[in-house]
Amino acid sequence: MTKKICVLPGDGIGPEITAQAVRVLEALNLGFEMETALIGGAAVDAAGDPYPQATQKLAAEADAVLLGAVGGSKWDSLPREQRPERGLLGIRKHLNLFANLRPAVLYPELANASTLKPEIVAGLDILIVRELTGDIYFGQPRGIENRNDERFGFNTMHYSESEIRRIGRVAFEAAGKRNKKVCSVDKMNVLETMQLWRDVMNELAPEYPDVELSHMLVDNAAMQLVRAPLQFDVMVTGNMFGDILSDEASMLTGSIGMLPSASLDENNKGLYEPSHGSAPDIAGKNLANPLATILSAAMMLRYSFNLEEEAKRVENAVKNVLAQRLRTGDIFESGMTRVGTKQMGDAILAELGK
């Protein structure tokens, strides 16, 4: 049966980077059926909705979704429900994509591109598992209202034990295939929601006797990521903390332009996107790094389509191109060859063709 991929280029550099990932998927000759739709600011401009009905239908019918990026200052003055980011939150909720996997891997060729000393980050390979459909991002009540003659803003953090247990299992099972260590990140010393998080993780741990569970408060975890990142294997945490920590971890790898991500439902249907934003300042200039998006396509092959061999082919192509000293501007250093978005895509295709 032909597998269907919904392609959502989005805003800013999104169309450029997704175009390169689509070229890679086509080069594998796997017979994917790919159809493009609008999301984010582009959808607002065309349909007045960051996640229009036509996109919802296509995403629901697809076997996987490839997304570029959403957002930009152009839409910052719109009402909150019309902002591009609501499209991203909307598709995550609509498809019940509760598990966000963000690998932070430092390629040896990029050791000098990291802002940390090479001896601190050499061999870095962390998987951050972020709960994606709960927490303060979706909690009710929320809003801004007038209280005591002044504006008052409020949001609600909450998790049920079933939500925590569900994301915990993803982390434990991932660790079982890696180095068998899970670090659960919370803020249980001041937040009742996070006390429940820690309690449930402890209850879950005996089901995975071969995996070591540890706990860390989020402020300490943020510090430890830049002090001694090699201590981590799998980190699991809630939506807000995961958002922050995964972006911090991205800089350990040299550039956020290198970080892919997968957002999965309970059946491994997934939304695959780079961890970076839309970078409107370089949009349309052939400057963006497409590797995170190409690596996201490799994650799609692995998680949604169970095509491990093909996923490794793409990942090895990326490694080989980096070994050839080709670099986009975000990872460029003296002695390397600077290339643009399309040229980087060309180099990956050349490797796949060997």
Short mmCIF file of C-alpha atoms in Angstrom, two decimals:
data_model
loop_
_atom_site.label_atom_id
_atom_site.label_comp_id
_atom_site.label_asym_id
_atom_site.label_seq_id
_atom_site.Cartn_x
_atom_site.Cartn_y
_atom_site.Cartn_z
CA MET A 1 0.00 0.00 0.00
CA THR A 2 1.32 3.44 -0.92
CA LYS A 3 2.23 5.52 2.11
CA LYS A 4 0.96 9.10 2.15
CA ILE A 5 3.01 12.02 3.45
CA CYS A 6 1.44 15.39 4.16
CA VAL A 7 4.04 18.13 3.49
CA LEU A 8 3.52 21.42 5.34
CA PRO A 9 6.26 23.88 4.28
CA GLY A 10 4.97 26.67 6.53
CA ASP A 11 6.68 30.05 6.81
CA GLY A 12 10.08 31.69 6.45
CA ILE A 13 12.73 29.16 5.49
CA GLY A 14 10.19 26.33 5.78
CA PRO A 15 9.54 25.96 2.03
CA GLU A 16 13.29 25.86 1.25
CA ILE A 17 14.25 23.24 3.80
CA THR A 18 11.24 20.98 3.24
CA ALA A 19 11.97 21.05 -0.49
CA GLN A 20 15.36 19.46 0.18
CA ALA A 21 13.87 16.79 2.47
CA VAL A 22 11.26 15.98 -0.18
CA ARG A 23 14.05 15.56 -2.74
CA VAL A 24 15.77 13.10 -0.41
CA LEU A 25 12.58 11.08 0.14
CA GLU A 26 11.95 10.98 -3.61
CA ALA A 27 15.52 9.84 -4.28
CA LEU A 28 14.96 6.74 -2.15
CA ASN A 29 12.33 5.54 -4.66
CA LEU A 30 10.01 4.20 -1.98
CA GLY A 31 6.84 5.22 -3.79
CA PHE A 32 5.61 7.74 -1.25
CA GLU A 33 2.60 9.83 -2.22
CA MET A 34 3.30 13.40 -1.09
CA GLU A 35 0.80 16.24 -1.00
CA THR A 36 1.39 19.81 0.17
CA ALA A 37 -0.89 21.99 2.30
CA LEU A 38 -0.78 25.25 4.25
CA ILE A 39 -0.08 25.84 7.91
CA GLY A 40 0.98 28.78 10.06
CA GLY A 41 1.26 32.31 8.68
CA ALA A 42 0.95 31.13 5.09
CA ALA A 43 -2.40 29.56 5.98
CA VAL A 44 -3.52 32.71 7.80
CA ASP A 45 -2.73 34.79 4.71
CA ALA A 46 -4.55 32.41 2.38
CA ALA A 47 -7.44 31.18 4.52
CA GLY A 48 -7.54 33.31 7.67
CA ASP A 49 -6.78 30.26 9.83
CA PRO A 50 -3.35 28.90 10.91
CA TYR A 51 -4.65 25.32 10.68
CA PRO A 52 -7.46 25.32 8.08
CA GLN A 53 -9.92 22.51 7.52
CA ALA A 54 -8.28 21.38 4.28
CA THR A 55 -4.97 20.92 6.08
CA GLN A 56 -6.65 19.12 8.97
CA LYS A 57 -8.23 16.65 6.54
CA LEU A 58 -4.98 15.98 4.68
CA ALA A 59 -2.98 15.57 7.92
CA ALA A 60 -5.54 13.16 9.37
CA GLU A 61 -5.55 11.00 6.24
CA ALA A 62 -1.75 10.89 5.86
CA ASP A 63 0.53 8.25 7.34
CA ALA A 64 3.05 10.91 8.39
CA VAL A 65 3.51 14.67 8.26
CA LEU A 66 6.65 16.60 7.29
CA LEU A 67 6.66 20.20 8.50
CA GLY A 68 9.06 23.07 7.90
CA ALA A 69 8.56 25.92 10.36
CA VAL A 70 5.89 28.44 11.32
CA GLY A 71 5.83 32.02 12.51
CA GLY A 72 7.37 35.41 11.96
CA SER A 73 7.04 38.98 13.16
CA LYS A 74 4.67 39.70 10.28
CA TRP A 75 1.86 38.01 12.24
CA ASP A 76 2.74 39.08 15.79
CA SER A 77 -0.01 41.69 15.96
CA LEU A 78 -2.79 39.25 15.08
CA PRO A 79 -5.23 37.96 17.73
CA ARG A 80 -3.67 35.00 19.54
CA GLU A 81 -6.02 32.44 17.96
CA GLN A 82 -4.85 33.51 14.48
CA ARG A 83 -1.11 33.48 15.11
CA PRO A 84 0.95 30.92 13.17
CA GLU A 85 2.01 29.07 16.32
CA ARG A 86 -1.62 28.13 16.97
CA GLY A 87 -1.42 26.03 13.82
CA LEU A 88 1.45 24.04 15.26
CA LEU A 89 -0.27 23.56 18.60
CA GLY A 90 -3.45 22.70 16.74
CA ILE A 91 -2.00 19.89 14.65
CA ARG A 92 -0.26 18.39 17.69
CA LYS A 93 -3.55 18.30 19.57
CA HIS A 94 -5.61 17.21 16.56
CA LEU A 95 -3.37 14.22 15.81
CA ASN A 96 -2.78 13.45 19.52
CA LEU A 97 0.97 13.72 19.08
CA PHE A 98 1.86 13.35 22.73
CA ALA A 99 5.51 12.23 22.50
CA ASN A 100 8.15 14.57 21.13
CA LEU A 101 11.55 12.96 20.50
CA ARG A 102 14.47 15.33 20.06
CA PRO A 103 17.88 13.71 19.60
CA ALA A 104 20.90 15.92 20.29
CA VAL A 105 23.84 14.25 18.59
CA LEU A 106 27.21 15.90 18.02
CA TYR A 107 28.84 14.80 14.80
CA PRO A 108 32.62 14.60 15.30
CA GLU A 109 33.11 16.91 12.32
CA LEU A 110 31.17 19.66 14.15
CA ALA A 111 32.94 19.46 17.50
CA ASN A 112 34.48 22.91 16.99
CA ALA A 113 31.11 24.42 16.06
CA SER A 114 29.74 23.85 19.55
CA THR A 115 30.00 26.76 21.94
CA LEU A 116 31.37 24.35 24.57
CA LYS A 117 34.89 22.94 24.67
CA PRO A 118 35.28 19.85 22.46
CA GLU A 119 36.27 17.69 25.42
CA ILE A 120 32.96 18.55 27.13
CA VAL A 121 30.72 17.60 24.19
CA ALA A 122 32.71 14.95 22.28
CA GLY A 123 30.54 11.87 21.88
CA LEU A 124 27.32 13.67 22.80
CA ASP A 125 24.21 11.57 22.12
CA ILE A 126 21.14 12.59 24.15
CA LEU A 127 17.49 11.85 23.44
CA ILE A 128 15.06 14.32 24.99
CA VAL A 129 11.54 12.94 25.33
CA ARG A 130 9.07 15.80 25.78
CA GLU A 131 5.37 15.40 26.61
CA LEU A 132 3.61 17.45 23.98
CA THR A 133 -0.15 17.70 24.48
CA GLY A 134 -0.53 18.65 28.15
CA ASP A 135 1.01 20.96 30.74
CA ILE A 136 0.69 24.73 30.89
CA TYR A 137 0.50 25.09 27.09
CA PHE A 138 -2.94 23.51 26.98
CA GLY A 139 -4.21 23.83 30.55
CA GLN A 140 -7.45 25.63 31.35
CA PRO A 141 -8.36 28.13 32.65
CA ARG A 142 -6.09 30.61 30.93
CA GLY A 143 -6.30 34.18 29.77
CA ILE A 144 -5.82 37.85 30.52
CA GLU A 145 -8.50 39.76 32.42
CA ASN A 146 -8.96 42.78 34.64
CA ARG A 147 -8.69 42.23 38.38
CA ASN A 148 -8.48 44.95 40.99
CA ASP A 149 -8.17 47.64 38.30
CA GLU A 150 -5.19 46.04 36.56
CA ARG A 151 -4.52 43.41 33.94
CA PHE A 152 -4.04 39.89 35.27
CA GLY A 153 -2.61 37.01 33.22
CA PHE A 154 -2.98 33.36 34.20
CA ASN A 155 -2.26 29.86 32.88
CA THR A 156 -2.80 26.43 34.38
CA MET A 157 -0.27 23.61 34.65
CA HIS A 158 -1.73 20.14 35.05
CA TYR A 159 -1.04 16.48 34.25
CA SER A 160 -3.01 13.31 34.86
CA GLU A 161 -1.18 10.18 35.94
CA SER A 162 -2.17 8.46 32.70
CA GLU A 163 -0.50 11.23 30.66
CA ILE A 164 2.68 10.93 32.73
CA ARG A 165 2.67 7.14 32.56
CA ARG A 166 2.22 7.24 28.78
CA ILE A 167 5.21 9.52 28.13
CA GLY A 168 7.25 7.69 30.77
CA ARG A 169 6.85 4.42 28.89
CA VAL A 170 8.16 6.06 25.72
CA ALA A 171 11.27 7.20 27.60
CA PHE A 172 11.91 3.85 29.29
CA GLU A 173 11.46 1.91 26.06
CA ALA A 174 13.77 4.28 24.18
CA ALA A 175 16.42 3.98 26.90
CA GLY A 176 16.18 0.19 26.73
CA LYS A 177 17.47 0.41 23.14
CA ARG A 178 20.22 2.87 24.06
CA ASN A 179 22.37 3.14 27.21
CA LYS A 180 19.59 2.18 29.64
CA LYS A 181 19.44 5.42 31.62
CA VAL A 182 16.44 7.71 32.07
CA CYS A 183 16.70 11.07 33.81
CA SER A 184 13.26 12.44 34.67
CA VAL A 185 13.24 16.23 34.95
CA ASP A 186 10.69 18.02 37.14
CA LYS A 187 10.21 20.83 39.66
CA MET A 188 8.64 18.77 42.43
CA ASN A 189 10.06 20.92 45.22
CA VAL A 190 7.58 23.72 44.47
CA LEU A 191 4.94 22.33 42.06
CA GLU A 192 2.32 19.73 43.01
CA THR A 193 1.93 18.78 39.35
CA MET A 194 5.60 17.87 39.27
CA GLN A 195 5.37 15.93 42.53
CA LEU A 196 2.79 13.73 40.81
CA TRP A 197 5.13 13.48 37.81
CA ARG A 198 7.94 12.14 40.01
CA ASP A 199 5.63 9.78 41.90
CA VAL A 200 4.30 8.21 38.69
CA MET A 201 7.77 7.85 37.20
CA ASN A 202 8.88 6.01 40.35
CA GLU A 203 5.83 3.74 40.14
CA LEU A 204 6.62 2.97 36.51
CA ALA A 205 10.32 2.21 37.00
CA PRO A 206 9.96 -1.39 38.36
CA GLU A 207 8.41 -2.42 35.03
CA TYR A 208 11.78 -1.66 33.41
CA PRO A 209 14.33 -3.27 35.74
CA ASP A 210 17.16 -3.02 33.20
CA VAL A 211 16.82 0.78 32.97
CA GLU A 212 18.25 3.09 35.62
CA LEU A 213 15.91 5.94 36.64
CA SER A 214 17.21 9.17 38.14
CA HIS A 215 15.52 12.48 38.90
CA MET A 216 16.70 16.05 38.48
CA LEU A 217 15.13 19.43 39.14
CA VAL A 218 14.78 21.43 35.96
CA ASP A 219 17.03 24.31 37.02
CA ASN A 220 19.82 21.88 37.85
CA ALA A 221 19.18 19.98 34.61
CA ALA A 222 19.64 23.19 32.62
CA MET A 223 22.96 23.75 34.37
CA GLN A 224 24.12 20.13 33.99
CA LEU A 225 23.42 20.18 30.24
CA VAL A 226 26.17 22.75 29.79
CA ARG A 227 28.41 21.53 32.63
CA ALA A 228 28.55 17.80 31.91
CA PRO A 229 26.14 16.79 29.12
CA LEU A 230 27.65 13.34 28.59
CA GLN A 231 26.05 12.14 31.83
CA PHE A 232 22.65 12.00 30.07
CA ASP A 233 21.20 9.27 27.88
CA VAL A 234 17.42 9.80 27.78
CA MET A 235 15.83 12.82 29.45
CA VAL A 236 12.05 12.88 29.91
CA THR A 237 10.06 15.88 31.02
CA GLY A 238 6.87 17.90 30.59
CA ASN A 239 5.86 20.18 27.77
CA MET A 240 7.23 23.52 28.99
CA PHE A 241 10.46 22.24 30.49
CA GLY A 242 11.05 20.07 27.43
CA ASP A 243 10.59 23.02 25.12
CA ILE A 244 13.34 24.92 26.93
CA LEU A 245 15.79 22.08 27.58
CA SER A 246 15.67 20.70 24.04
CA ASP A 247 16.53 24.11 22.60
CA GLU A 248 19.40 24.41 25.08
CA ALA A 249 20.64 20.95 24.12
CA SER A 250 20.55 21.92 20.45
CA MET A 251 23.36 24.41 20.94
CA LEU A 252 25.62 21.68 22.29
CA THR A 253 25.60 20.19 18.79
CA GLY A 254 26.92 23.31 17.08
CA SER A 255 23.69 24.62 15.63
CA ILE A 256 19.97 24.26 16.11
CA GLY A 257 20.00 23.76 12.35
CA MET A 258 21.24 20.22 13.00
CA LEU A 259 18.43 19.04 15.29
CA PRO A 260 15.54 16.94 13.95
CA SER A 261 12.45 15.97 15.89
CA ALA A 262 9.57 13.51 15.82
CA SER A 263 6.18 13.99 17.45
CA LEU A 264 4.35 10.66 17.72
CA ASP A 265 0.94 9.33 18.61
CA GLU A 266 0.35 5.95 20.27
CA ASN A 267 0.61 4.17 16.90
CA ASN A 268 3.79 5.97 15.77
CA LYS A 269 2.02 8.16 13.27
CA GLY A 270 4.19 11.22 13.44
CA LEU A 271 4.82 14.85 12.65
CA TYR A 272 8.47 15.38 11.70
CA GLU A 273 10.07 18.81 11.81
CA PRO A 274 13.38 20.53 12.52
CA SER A 275 13.71 21.94 16.02
CA HIS A 276 14.53 25.43 14.78
CA GLY A 277 12.20 28.26 13.83
CA SER A 278 11.25 29.97 10.60
CA ALA A 279 14.22 32.42 10.47
CA PRO A 280 12.43 34.98 8.27
CA ASP A 281 15.57 37.14 8.10
CA ILE A 282 17.27 34.58 5.83
CA ALA A 283 14.19 33.24 4.05
CA GLY A 284 14.49 32.98 0.28
CA LYS A 285 18.25 33.59 0.33
CA ASN A 286 19.48 29.99 -0.06
CA LEU A 287 21.23 30.28 3.32
CA ALA A 288 19.24 27.95 5.58
CA ASN A 289 20.63 24.65 6.83
CA PRO A 290 18.34 21.84 5.56
CA LEU A 291 20.07 19.05 7.50
CA ALA A 292 17.72 19.08 10.50
CA THR A 293 14.77 18.68 8.14
CA ILE A 294 16.52 15.92 6.19
CA LEU A 295 17.34 14.16 9.46
CA SER A 296 13.69 14.58 10.48
CA ALA A 297 12.77 12.73 7.29
CA ALA A 298 15.14 9.96 8.40
CA MET A 299 13.27 9.78 11.72
CA MET A 300 10.05 9.47 9.72
CA LEU A 301 11.46 6.48 7.86
CA ARG A 302 12.46 4.87 11.17
CA TYR A 303 9.44 5.54 13.41
CA SER A 304 6.40 5.78 11.14
CA PHE A 305 7.46 3.42 8.33
CA ASN A 306 9.83 0.99 10.09
CA LEU A 307 12.45 1.51 7.38
CA GLU A 308 15.58 1.37 9.53
CA GLU A 309 17.97 0.64 6.67
CA GLU A 310 16.74 3.60 4.64
CA ALA A 311 16.85 5.87 7.71
CA LYS A 312 20.49 4.94 8.26
CA ARG A 313 21.24 5.60 4.59
CA VAL A 314 20.05 9.17 4.98
CA GLU A 315 21.88 9.67 8.29
CA ASN A 316 25.09 8.26 6.82
CA ALA A 317 24.74 10.57 3.83
CA VAL A 318 24.62 13.52 6.22
CA LYS A 319 27.73 12.26 8.05
CA ASN A 320 29.60 11.80 4.78
CA VAL A 321 28.74 15.25 3.52
CA LEU A 322 29.96 16.80 6.76
CA ALA A 323 33.16 14.75 6.41
CA GLN A 324 33.59 16.38 3.00
CA ARG A 325 33.81 19.69 4.90
CA LEU A 326 30.66 21.16 3.35
CA ARG A 327 28.94 23.66 5.64
CA THR A 328 26.02 26.06 5.58
CA GLY A 329 26.62 29.39 7.27
CA ASP A 330 25.36 28.38 10.71
CA ILE A 331 28.02 25.65 11.07
CA PHE A 332 30.75 27.21 8.93
CA GLU A 333 34.29 27.55 10.19
CA SER A 334 37.61 28.42 8.64
CA GLY A 335 38.92 25.83 6.22
CA MET A 336 35.46 24.54 5.28
CA THR A 337 33.50 25.00 2.06
CA ARG A 338 30.44 27.20 2.47
CA VAL A 339 27.36 26.02 0.57
CA GLY A 340 23.76 27.09 0.33
CA THR A 341 20.52 25.27 1.09
CA LYS A 342 20.12 23.68 -2.34
CA GLN A 343 23.81 22.84 -2.66
CA MET A 344 23.67 20.97 0.64
CA GLY A 345 20.66 19.07 -0.66
CA ASP A 346 22.55 18.30 -3.88
CA ALA A 347 25.45 16.88 -1.85
CA ILE A 348 23.13 14.60 0.15
CA LEU A 349 21.53 13.32 -3.06
CA ALA A 350 24.96 12.64 -4.52
CA GLU A 351 25.84 10.52 -1.48
CA LEU A 352 22.57 8.60 -1.71
CA GLY A 353 23.31 7.91 -5.37
CA LYS A 354 26.65 6.26 -4.69
#
